[in-house]
Short mmCIF file of C-alpha atoms and ligand atoms in Angstrom, two decimals:
data_model
loop_
_atom_site.label_atom_id
_atom_site.label_comp_id
_atom_site.label_asym_id
_atom_site.label_seq_id
_atom_site.Cartn_x
_atom_site.Cartn_y
_atom_site.Cartn_z
CA UNK A 57 -23.04 -48.12 5.30
CA UNK A 58 -23.12 -46.50 8.77
CA UNK A 59 -20.37 -44.50 10.42
CA UNK A 60 -19.90 -41.56 12.79
CA UNK A 61 -17.92 -38.33 13.00
CA UNK A 62 -17.83 -35.35 15.34
CA UNK A 63 -18.66 -32.90 12.56
CA UNK A 64 -20.02 -33.35 9.04
CA UNK A 65 -19.14 -30.45 6.73
CA UNK A 66 -21.40 -30.15 3.67
CA UNK A 67 -19.65 -28.41 0.75
CA UNK A 68 -16.01 -27.92 -0.25
CA UNK A 69 -15.93 -24.24 -1.22
CA UNK A 70 -13.98 -21.56 0.69
CA UNK A 71 -16.23 -21.98 3.77
CA UNK A 72 -16.15 -25.78 3.94
CA UNK A 73 -12.46 -26.20 3.16
CA UNK A 74 -11.37 -23.45 5.56
CA UNK A 75 -13.50 -24.98 8.32
CA UNK A 76 -12.21 -28.49 7.57
CA UNK A 77 -8.59 -27.33 7.76
CA UNK A 78 -9.12 -25.40 11.00
CA UNK A 79 -10.95 -28.34 12.62
CA UNK A 80 -8.09 -30.61 11.59
CA UNK A 81 -5.59 -28.20 13.16
CA UNK A 82 -7.75 -28.05 16.31
CA UNK A 83 -7.90 -31.85 16.55
CA UNK A 84 -11.67 -32.09 15.93
CA UNK A 85 -12.63 -34.91 13.55
CA UNK A 86 -14.72 -34.11 10.49
CA UNK A 87 -15.90 -35.54 7.19
CA UNK A 88 -16.42 -33.24 4.18
CA UNK A 89 -19.14 -34.13 1.64
CA UNK A 90 -18.97 -32.35 -1.72
CA UNK A 91 -21.53 -32.86 -4.49
CA UNK A 92 -19.19 -32.04 -7.37
CA UNK A 93 -15.98 -33.69 -8.61
CA UNK A 94 -12.54 -32.59 -7.46
CA UNK A 95 -11.61 -31.12 -10.85
CA UNK A 96 -14.87 -29.13 -11.02
CA UNK A 97 -14.26 -27.61 -7.60
CA UNK A 98 -10.62 -26.84 -8.36
CA UNK A 99 -11.47 -25.05 -11.60
CA UNK A 100 -14.40 -22.91 -10.45
CA UNK A 101 -13.22 -19.30 -10.82
CA UNK A 102 -14.86 -16.54 -8.82
CA UNK A 103 -13.28 -14.20 -6.26
CA UNK A 104 -9.74 -12.93 -6.29
CA UNK A 105 -8.97 -11.02 -3.10
CA UNK A 106 -8.26 -12.36 0.35
CA UNK A 107 -8.71 -9.39 2.68
CA UNK A 108 -6.49 -8.56 5.64
CA UNK A 109 -8.89 -10.12 8.16
CA UNK A 110 -8.78 -13.45 6.30
CA UNK A 111 -5.00 -13.28 6.03
CA UNK A 112 -4.83 -12.77 9.80
CA UNK A 113 -7.04 -15.84 10.34
CA UNK A 114 -4.64 -18.00 8.35
CA UNK A 115 -1.66 -16.46 10.18
CA UNK A 116 -3.20 -17.11 13.59
CA UNK A 117 -3.81 -20.78 12.74
CA UNK A 118 -0.24 -21.08 11.38
CA UNK A 119 -1.21 -21.91 7.77
CA UNK A 120 -0.50 -18.60 6.02
CA UNK A 121 2.80 -19.84 4.62
CA UNK A 122 1.24 -23.02 3.22
CA UNK A 123 -1.64 -21.14 1.63
CA UNK A 124 -0.17 -17.80 0.61
CA UNK A 125 3.46 -18.33 -0.42
CA UNK A 126 4.16 -16.42 -3.64
CA UNK A 127 0.80 -14.60 -3.58
CA UNK A 128 1.16 -10.85 -4.20
CA UNK A 129 0.03 -8.14 -1.81
CA UNK A 130 -3.17 -6.24 -2.67
CA UNK A 131 -1.57 -2.88 -1.94
CA UNK A 132 -3.36 -0.20 -3.98
CA UNK A 133 -6.27 0.40 -6.30
CA UNK A 134 -7.14 2.81 -9.05
CA UNK A 135 -10.43 4.66 -9.38
CA UNK A 136 -10.64 6.17 -12.88
CA UNK A 137 -13.19 8.98 -13.25
CA UNK A 138 -14.01 9.95 -16.84
CA UNK A 139 -10.60 8.61 -17.87
CA UNK A 140 -8.67 10.45 -15.12
CA UNK A 141 -6.75 8.10 -12.77
CA UNK A 142 -6.79 8.38 -8.97
CA UNK A 143 -4.64 5.87 -7.11
CA UNK A 144 -5.52 4.98 -3.52
CA UNK A 145 -2.50 3.68 -1.61
CA UNK A 146 -4.34 1.11 0.50
CA UNK A 147 -1.17 -0.04 2.25
CA UNK A 148 -0.48 3.46 3.57
CA UNK A 149 -4.12 4.30 4.29
CA UNK A 150 -4.70 1.06 6.22
CA UNK A 151 -1.44 1.21 8.17
CA UNK A 152 -0.09 -1.89 6.39
CA UNK A 153 -3.26 -3.99 6.82
CA UNK A 154 -3.35 -5.29 3.25
CA UNK A 155 -4.83 -8.44 1.78
CA UNK A 156 -3.51 -10.80 -0.88
CA UNK A 157 -4.49 -11.06 -4.55
CA UNK A 158 -5.26 -14.77 -4.88
CA UNK A 159 -7.67 -16.31 -7.40
CA UNK A 160 -10.32 -18.29 -5.50
CA UNK A 161 -9.50 -21.53 -7.33
CA UNK A 162 -5.84 -21.26 -6.28
CA UNK A 163 -6.85 -20.86 -2.63
CA UNK A 164 -9.26 -23.81 -2.99
CA UNK A 165 -6.54 -26.03 -4.48
CA UNK A 166 -4.15 -25.15 -1.66
CA UNK A 167 -6.77 -25.63 1.08
CA UNK A 168 -7.68 -29.00 -0.41
CA UNK A 169 -4.07 -30.13 -0.67
CA UNK A 170 -3.36 -29.08 2.94
CA UNK A 171 -6.43 -30.91 4.28
CA UNK A 172 -5.65 -34.11 2.37
CA UNK A 173 -1.97 -33.97 3.35
CA UNK A 174 -3.07 -33.86 7.00
CA UNK A 175 -5.11 -37.06 6.47
CA UNK A 176 -8.45 -35.27 5.95
CA UNK A 177 -11.57 -37.16 4.83
CA UNK A 178 -12.95 -35.35 1.76
CA UNK A 179 -15.58 -37.14 -0.36
CA UNK A 180 -16.49 -35.90 -3.84
CA UNK A 181 -19.59 -36.85 -5.82
CA UNK A 182 -21.78 -36.98 -2.68
CA UNK A 183 -25.33 -36.98 -4.00
CA UNK A 184 -28.74 -36.55 -2.31
CA UNK A 185 -27.28 -35.20 0.94
CA UNK A 186 -30.13 -35.09 3.47
CA UNK A 187 -30.07 -33.92 7.09
CA UNK A 188 -32.10 -35.58 9.88
CA UNK A 189 -32.73 -34.89 13.60
CA UNK A 190 -30.98 -31.51 13.67
CA UNK A 191 -32.88 -30.16 16.65
CA UNK A 192 -34.18 -33.27 18.38
CA UNK A 193 -33.51 -32.97 22.15
CA UNK A 194 -32.72 -36.66 22.72
CA UNK A 195 -30.87 -37.69 19.55
CA UNK A 196 -27.90 -36.55 17.50
CA UNK A 197 -28.00 -35.50 13.84
CA UNK A 198 -27.71 -37.98 11.01
CA UNK A 199 -26.56 -37.13 7.47
CA UNK A 200 -27.49 -39.51 4.65
CA UNK A 201 -26.19 -39.42 1.07
CA UNK A 202 -25.23 -41.53 -1.93
CA UNK A 203 -21.53 -41.79 -2.62
CA UNK A 204 -19.89 -41.53 -6.05
CA UNK A 205 -20.49 -45.28 -6.62
CA UNK A 206 -24.18 -44.93 -5.76
CA UNK A 207 -23.96 -46.64 -2.34
CA UNK A 208 -26.34 -45.26 0.32
CA UNK A 209 -24.40 -43.97 3.33
CA UNK A 210 -25.29 -42.66 6.78
CA UNK A 211 -23.12 -40.61 9.16
CA UNK A 212 -24.12 -39.94 12.77
CA UNK A 213 -22.51 -36.78 14.14
CA UNK A 214 -22.61 -34.16 16.90
CA UNK A 215 -22.69 -31.12 14.60
CA UNK A 216 -23.41 -30.33 10.95
CA UNK A 217 -21.77 -27.38 9.15
CA UNK A 218 -23.82 -26.16 6.18
CA UNK A 219 -21.14 -24.82 3.83
CA UNK A 220 -22.99 -25.65 0.61
CA UNK A 221 -23.44 -22.17 -0.84
CA UNK A 222 -26.56 -20.19 -1.67
CA UNK A 223 -28.25 -22.96 -3.67
CA UNK A 224 -27.35 -25.80 -1.30
CA UNK A 225 -29.62 -28.08 0.72
CA UNK A 226 -28.69 -27.38 4.32
CA UNK A 227 -30.60 -24.09 4.67
CA UNK A 228 -33.71 -25.77 3.28
CA UNK A 229 -33.59 -28.21 6.21
CA UNK A 230 -34.50 -25.33 8.54
CA UNK A 231 -38.25 -24.77 9.10
CA UNK A 232 -39.02 -21.28 7.67
CA UNK A 233 -40.54 -20.11 10.97
CA UNK A 234 -37.17 -20.65 12.69
CA UNK A 235 -35.35 -18.03 10.57
CA UNK A 236 -35.83 -14.45 9.44
CA UNK A 237 -34.73 -13.84 5.86
CA UNK A 238 -33.58 -10.43 4.61
CA UNK A 239 -33.22 -9.83 0.88
CA UNK A 240 -32.39 -6.79 -1.22
CA UNK A 241 -32.29 -6.35 -4.99
CA UNK A 242 -29.79 -3.63 -5.92
CA UNK A 243 -31.73 -2.85 -9.10
CA UNK A 244 -28.73 -3.09 -11.43
CA UNK A 245 -27.10 -5.82 -13.46
CA UNK A 246 -23.46 -6.80 -13.69
CA UNK A 247 -22.19 -8.68 -16.66
CA UNK A 248 -18.86 -10.35 -15.95
CA UNK A 249 -16.25 -12.08 -18.06
CA UNK A 250 -13.01 -13.88 -17.36
CA UNK A 251 -10.48 -13.13 -20.06
CA UNK A 252 -6.99 -14.39 -20.80
CA UNK A 253 -5.47 -10.95 -21.24
CA UNK A 254 -2.74 -9.21 -19.24
CA UNK A 255 -4.28 -7.89 -16.00
CA UNK A 256 -4.30 -4.19 -15.14
CA UNK A 257 -1.37 -2.92 -13.07
CA UNK A 258 -3.77 -2.30 -10.16
CA UNK A 259 -7.36 -3.37 -9.46
CA UNK A 260 -9.36 -0.80 -11.40
CA UNK A 261 -12.80 0.79 -10.88
CA UNK A 262 -13.94 3.03 -13.74
CA UNK A 263 -16.68 5.65 -13.56
CA UNK A 264 -18.14 7.26 -16.64
CA UNK A 265 -21.46 8.31 -18.12
CA UNK A 266 -21.35 5.11 -20.23
CA UNK A 267 -21.84 3.04 -17.07
CA UNK A 268 -19.67 1.44 -14.41
CA UNK A 269 -16.85 -0.99 -15.24
CA UNK A 270 -14.14 -2.72 -13.26
CA UNK A 271 -11.12 -4.79 -14.17
CA UNK A 272 -9.36 -6.98 -11.63
CA UNK A 273 -6.28 -9.21 -11.93
CA UNK A 274 -6.87 -12.96 -11.66
CA UNK A 275 -3.33 -14.29 -11.64
CA UNK A 276 -0.48 -13.23 -13.95
CA UNK A 277 -2.21 -13.79 -17.32
CA UNK A 278 -5.93 -13.27 -16.70
CA UNK A 279 -8.42 -10.67 -15.55
CA UNK A 280 -12.06 -10.37 -14.57
CA UNK A 281 -14.10 -7.61 -16.13
CA UNK A 282 -17.36 -6.35 -14.66
CA UNK A 283 -19.68 -4.20 -16.80
CA UNK A 284 -22.85 -2.60 -15.46
CA UNK A 285 -25.82 -3.78 -17.54
CA UNK A 286 -29.60 -3.96 -17.51
CA UNK A 287 -30.82 -6.23 -14.67
CA UNK A 288 -32.51 -8.58 -17.16
CA UNK A 289 -29.52 -8.93 -19.56
CA UNK A 290 -28.40 -12.45 -20.46
CA UNK A 291 -24.89 -13.46 -21.63
CA UNK A 292 -26.12 -13.84 -25.23
CA UNK A 293 -26.74 -10.06 -25.29
CA UNK A 294 -22.98 -9.52 -24.99
CA UNK A 295 -20.92 -10.44 -28.04
CA UNK A 296 -17.13 -10.38 -27.65
CA UNK A 297 -17.05 -7.33 -29.90
CA UNK A 298 -19.54 -5.47 -27.64
CA UNK A 299 -17.63 -6.48 -24.50
CA UNK A 300 -14.31 -5.04 -25.66
CA UNK A 301 -15.90 -1.92 -27.17
CA UNK A 302 -17.75 -1.17 -23.93
CA UNK A 303 -14.71 -2.00 -21.78
CA UNK A 304 -12.51 0.42 -23.77
CA UNK A 305 -15.14 3.15 -23.63
CA UNK A 306 -15.83 2.84 -19.92
CA UNK A 307 -12.21 2.31 -18.86
CA UNK A 308 -11.20 5.28 -21.03
CA UNK A 309 -8.49 3.15 -22.65
CA UNK A 310 -8.62 2.76 -26.42
CA UNK A 311 -5.50 0.56 -26.34
CA UNK A 312 -6.99 -2.06 -23.95
CA UNK A 313 -6.00 -5.39 -25.53
CA UNK A 314 -8.76 -7.86 -26.42
CA UNK A 315 -8.18 -11.57 -25.83
CA UNK A 316 -9.85 -14.95 -25.39
CA UNK A 317 -12.92 -14.83 -23.14
CA UNK A 318 -13.09 -18.03 -21.09
CA UNK A 319 -16.30 -17.39 -19.14
CA UNK A 320 -19.29 -15.04 -19.35
CA UNK A 321 -22.09 -14.65 -16.79
CA UNK A 322 -24.58 -12.21 -15.33
CA UNK A 323 -23.99 -11.74 -11.59
CA UNK A 324 -26.99 -11.58 -9.29
CA UNK A 325 -26.79 -8.11 -7.74
CA UNK A 326 -28.82 -9.26 -4.79
CA UNK A 327 -28.10 -9.45 -1.08
CA UNK A 328 -29.46 -12.08 1.25
CA UNK A 329 -29.04 -12.76 4.98
CA UNK A 330 -30.66 -15.28 7.32
CA UNK A 331 -30.89 -14.78 11.07
CA UNK A 332 -30.00 -16.83 13.05
CA UNK A 333 -27.31 -18.77 11.19
CA UNK A 334 -28.06 -21.78 13.38
CA UNK A 335 -30.81 -24.31 13.80
CA UNK A 336 -30.28 -26.87 16.56
CA UNK A 337 -26.97 -28.58 15.73
CA UNK A 338 -26.79 -27.20 12.20
CA UNK A 339 -24.58 -24.14 11.65
CA UNK A 340 -24.78 -22.25 8.35
CA UNK A 341 -21.49 -20.89 7.07
CA UNK A 342 -20.65 -18.51 4.18
CA UNK A 343 -22.98 -18.21 1.18
CA UNK A 344 -25.38 -20.76 2.71
CA UNK A 345 -26.29 -18.04 5.23
CA UNK A 346 -25.68 -14.82 3.31
CA UNK A 347 -24.79 -13.52 -0.12
CA UNK A 348 -23.35 -10.12 -0.88
CA UNK A 349 -22.68 -8.43 -4.23
CA UNK A 350 -19.08 -8.72 -5.48
CA UNK A 351 -18.65 -4.94 -4.93
CA UNK A 352 -16.01 -4.68 -2.22
CA UNK A 353 -14.89 -8.30 -2.64
CA UNK A 354 -16.31 -9.65 0.62
CA UNK A 355 -18.21 -12.87 -0.24
CA UNK A 356 -15.28 -15.25 0.06
CA UNK A 357 -13.89 -13.35 3.03
CA UNK A 358 -17.14 -13.55 4.98
CA UNK A 359 -17.15 -17.32 4.33
CA UNK A 360 -13.62 -17.61 5.75
CA UNK A 361 -14.48 -15.42 8.76
CA UNK A 362 -17.57 -17.54 9.59
CA UNK A 363 -15.46 -20.70 9.33
CA UNK A 364 -12.94 -19.28 11.79
CA UNK A 365 -15.62 -18.38 14.35
CA UNK A 366 -17.24 -21.81 14.01
CA UNK A 367 -13.95 -23.73 14.21
CA UNK A 368 -13.05 -21.98 17.47
CA UNK A 369 -16.54 -22.59 18.87
CA UNK A 370 -16.52 -26.28 17.90
CA UNK A 371 -13.08 -26.70 19.43
CA UNK A 372 -14.40 -25.27 22.72
CA UNK A 373 -17.51 -27.47 22.59
CA UNK A 374 -15.77 -30.73 21.63
CA UNK A 375 -12.51 -30.45 23.57
CA UNK A 376 -13.61 -28.41 26.63
CA UNK A 377 -17.34 -29.14 26.81
CA UNK A 378 -18.00 -25.39 26.59
CA UNK A 379 -21.00 -24.66 24.33
CA UNK A 380 -21.08 -20.91 25.01
CA UNK A 381 -19.05 -19.88 21.92
CA UNK A 382 -21.42 -21.99 19.80
CA UNK A 383 -24.37 -20.15 21.33
CA UNK A 384 -22.71 -16.86 20.29
CA UNK A 385 -21.79 -18.08 16.76
CA UNK A 386 -24.68 -16.53 14.87
CA UNK A 387 -24.62 -13.12 16.57
CA UNK A 388 -20.81 -12.90 16.23
CA UNK A 389 -20.95 -13.60 12.50
CA UNK A 390 -24.01 -11.48 11.74
CA UNK A 391 -22.41 -8.36 13.20
CA UNK A 392 -19.62 -8.64 10.63
CA UNK A 393 -22.02 -9.66 7.85
CA UNK A 394 -24.19 -6.54 8.28
CA UNK A 395 -21.12 -4.30 8.50
CA UNK A 396 -19.87 -5.68 5.18
CA UNK A 397 -23.32 -5.56 3.58
CA UNK A 398 -23.44 -1.86 4.47
CA UNK A 399 -19.96 -1.33 2.99
CA UNK A 400 -20.85 -3.17 -0.21
CA UNK A 401 -24.12 -1.25 -0.65
CA UNK A 402 -22.38 2.09 0.07
CA UNK A 403 -19.67 1.33 -2.51
CA UNK A 404 -22.26 0.12 -5.06
CA UNK A 405 -24.16 3.40 -4.76
CA UNK A 406 -20.99 5.46 -4.90
CA UNK A 407 -19.59 3.74 -7.99
CA UNK A 408 -22.83 3.56 -9.99
CA UNK A 409 -24.57 6.79 -9.13
CA UNK A 410 -21.45 8.87 -9.78
CA UNK A 411 -21.47 7.73 -13.42
CA UNK A 412 -24.88 6.82 -14.73
CA UNK A 413 -27.42 9.58 -13.97
CA UNK A 414 -30.32 7.44 -15.21
CA UNK A 415 -30.03 5.40 -12.00
CA UNK A 416 -30.86 8.08 -9.43
CA UNK A 417 -30.78 11.44 -11.19
CA UNK A 418 -28.29 14.24 -11.64
CA UNK A 419 -28.55 15.56 -8.05
CA UNK A 420 -27.56 12.17 -6.63
CA UNK A 421 -24.77 11.95 -9.22
CA UNK A 422 -23.28 15.18 -7.90
CA UNK A 423 -23.54 13.87 -4.31
CA UNK A 424 -21.80 10.65 -5.29
CA UNK A 425 -19.04 12.63 -7.03
CA UNK A 426 -18.58 14.73 -3.87
CA UNK A 427 -18.20 11.53 -1.86
CA UNK A 428 -15.64 10.25 -4.36
CA UNK A 429 -13.71 13.50 -4.21
CA UNK A 430 -13.61 13.19 -0.42
CA UNK A 431 -11.97 9.76 -0.80
CA UNK A 432 -9.20 11.30 -2.91
CA UNK A 433 -8.64 14.45 -0.82
CA UNK A 434 -9.43 13.62 2.83
CA UNK A 435 -7.03 11.30 4.66
CA UNK A 436 -9.64 10.24 7.29
CA UNK A 437 -12.14 9.39 4.52
CA UNK A 438 -9.48 7.35 2.68
CA UNK A 439 -8.50 5.63 5.93
CA UNK A 440 -12.11 4.71 6.73
CA UNK A 441 -12.44 3.18 3.24
CA UNK A 442 -9.16 1.25 3.61
CA UNK A 443 -10.29 0.05 7.05
CA UNK A 444 -13.46 -1.45 5.55
CA UNK A 445 -11.46 -3.06 2.74
CA UNK A 446 -9.20 -4.65 5.36
CA UNK A 447 -12.26 -6.35 6.88
CA UNK A 448 -12.54 -7.58 10.45
P1 RFL B 163 -19.47 -21.89 -2.48
O1 RFL B 163 -18.20 -21.36 -3.01
O2 RFL B 163 -20.70 -21.74 -3.31
O3 RFL B 163 -19.24 -23.41 -2.14
C1 RFL B 163 -20.30 -24.28 -1.81
C2 RFL B 163 -19.86 -25.71 -2.11
O4 RFL B 163 -20.92 -26.60 -1.72
C3 RFL B 163 -21.15 -27.53 -2.76
N1 RFL B 163 -22.55 -27.99 -2.68
C4 RFL B 163 -22.92 -29.18 -2.16
N2 RFL B 163 -22.20 -30.17 -1.64
C5 RFL B 163 -22.89 -31.26 -1.19
N3 RFL B 163 -24.24 -31.38 -1.27
C6 RFL B 163 -24.99 -30.38 -1.79
N4 RFL B 163 -26.30 -30.51 -1.88
C7 RFL B 163 -24.32 -29.22 -2.27
N5 RFL B 163 -24.74 -28.06 -2.81
C8 RFL B 163 -23.66 -27.33 -3.06
C9 RFL B 163 -20.82 -26.77 -4.03
O5 RFL B 163 -20.52 -27.64 -5.11
C10 RFL B 163 -19.61 -25.95 -3.58
O6 RFL B 163 -18.41 -26.66 -3.76
O7 RFL B 163 -19.84 -21.24 -1.07
P2 RFL B 163 -18.87 -20.75 0.15
O8 RFL B 163 -17.90 -21.83 0.50
O9 RFL B 163 -19.78 -20.21 1.18
O10 RFL B 163 -17.99 -19.57 -0.48
C11 RFL B 163 -18.59 -18.40 -0.91
C12 RFL B 163 -17.76 -17.77 -2.03
O11 RFL B 163 -17.48 -18.74 -3.02
C13 RFL B 163 -18.51 -16.58 -2.64
O12 RFL B 163 -18.98 -15.73 -1.63
C14 RFL B 163 -17.62 -15.77 -3.58
O13 RFL B 163 -17.16 -16.51 -4.68
C15 RFL B 163 -18.42 -14.58 -4.07
N6 RFL B 163 -17.70 -13.84 -5.09
C16 RFL B 163 -16.70 -12.99 -4.72
N7 RFL B 163 -16.32 -12.93 -3.42
C17 RFL B 163 -15.28 -12.14 -3.07
O14 RFL B 163 -14.90 -12.13 -1.88
N8 RFL B 163 -14.64 -11.36 -4.00
C18 RFL B 163 -14.99 -11.35 -5.32
O15 RFL B 163 -14.39 -10.65 -6.13
C19 RFL B 163 -16.04 -12.21 -5.73
N9 RFL B 163 -16.38 -12.31 -7.03
C20 RFL B 163 -18.04 -13.98 -6.45
C21 RFL B 163 -17.34 -13.20 -7.40
C22 RFL B 163 -19.02 -14.87 -6.88
C23 RFL B 163 -19.31 -15.00 -8.22
N10 RFL B 163 -20.34 -15.92 -8.58
C24 RFL B 163 -20.33 -16.71 -9.72
C25 RFL B 163 -21.39 -16.21 -7.65
C26 RFL B 163 -17.61 -13.33 -8.75
C27 RFL B 163 -18.61 -14.22 -9.17
C28 RFL B 163 -18.87 -14.30 -10.65
#
C-alpha cells in the first residue's frame, strides 16, 4: 500500500499529538503513526504540570480553551523542611505566569480528540516503523510500517518528525557520527508510585535527613509520590507498608492517609541530550532528542515547546517555501533544553543535598540549606525560581 503525506509524525505522546494538532491548525497535512493502541496511550500516566510557556503555546494557537477548560491553576507550592512548611506563592513571584495542573493522560486524551475532530489521520498499532532516504539529496524520505492488520504500508513524505520517545526508532536511524550525545547520571534513585488517595493541598517537596520525598496532585482523587532511593532499587524492594511508612516519615505527616497503589516504578535519574536534533529531513522532538529528570516537571513541557518550534518551521517551509526556520530548529530548541537541564540539576542538588548528608557531606548540606533559606527570604531569589518554573 503506497501513499504520500507532507509530514509523517512517529509517536502519539505529548510531542507527536501537539505537533499533529498544530500542523492541522496551520494547514499542513500529516499522518501520525503510533505503535501502541489508543487505550494504552490514553491511560499512560506520567507528568502532571503544564508550565506557563506551554500554556502560552496553546493560547497562541487558539486551542487553550479546548485543551484546558476546567483545569486548575498551578499557583503555589510547599517546601517542607524537617516538617516545617514554607509556601512559595508562585503566582505572585512569577507575576501571574502560572501553569496548569493537568495529568498527562488527560492532556493526551484532549489532544487526540481535538486532532480526530479536525479530521486528523492517526493510526494505532503501527509496527516495524522504518525510515528510509532521510538525507538523500535527490529523493524524499519514505516511511514503511505494518498496520494493525499486518498489511505492509509505505508513505512518501517531505519531512519526518521523530516523536517516539527515548526508546523509539527514529533516533537510531541517524548515523552516530552525525550527532553528539550528552548523558549524565545523577547518582540517585527515585522510586515513584501513583496512589488513589486525596492529593495534597499544594504540590509538596519534603526535605529531611530520612531522604527526599515529594507528593504531587494527579487529578482530584490521586497523587504521585516520589521517594529518593538507592540507584539500584527495584519496585519489589518497596512493599506498600514501606512506602507509606517512609512517606509519613519524610513528609513529617503521621496522619497521611494510605490508599490503593495503582502503579510503582523506579525513575531513571539520568539526563540525555543529542545535538543536533535534526538529520536531513528527520527532526527529533521531545524525549526522542532529550530526557530530563522529573525534578522541575519539564519533560512534557520541553516536548510541547519543541513541537511548537517545529510546527512553525514546517508551516514556513511548506506554505512559504522558507526553510530558514527549519535550519534554526535544533539550535532554537537546544537553548531551551540546556536551560531546563541546568534548572533541573540545580533543583535536584538543592532538594537532595539539603536533606541527606550521605550524598555530598555535611558542608554541602549546609550550603544547600542556605540556598533554600534564600528562596524563602529573598524576593529576587524566589522570583528567579518562579521564572524558571514558568519555562520559556
Ligand atoms: P512519549 O510520551 O514517550 O511518547 C512517545 C510515543 O511514541 C510511541 N512510540 C512509537 N510509535 C511508533 N513506532 C515506534 N517505534 C514507537 N516507539 C515509541 C510511544 O508508544 C509513545 O506513544 O514521548 P514525548 O511525546 O516526547 O513526551 C515526553 C513526555 O512524555 C515525558 O518527557 C514526560 O512524561 C516526563 N515526565 C514528566 N514530565 C514532566 O514535565 N513533569 C513530570 O512531572 C513528569 N513526570 C515523567 C514523569 C516521566 C515518567 N516516566 C515513566 C518516564 C514521571 C514518570 C514516571
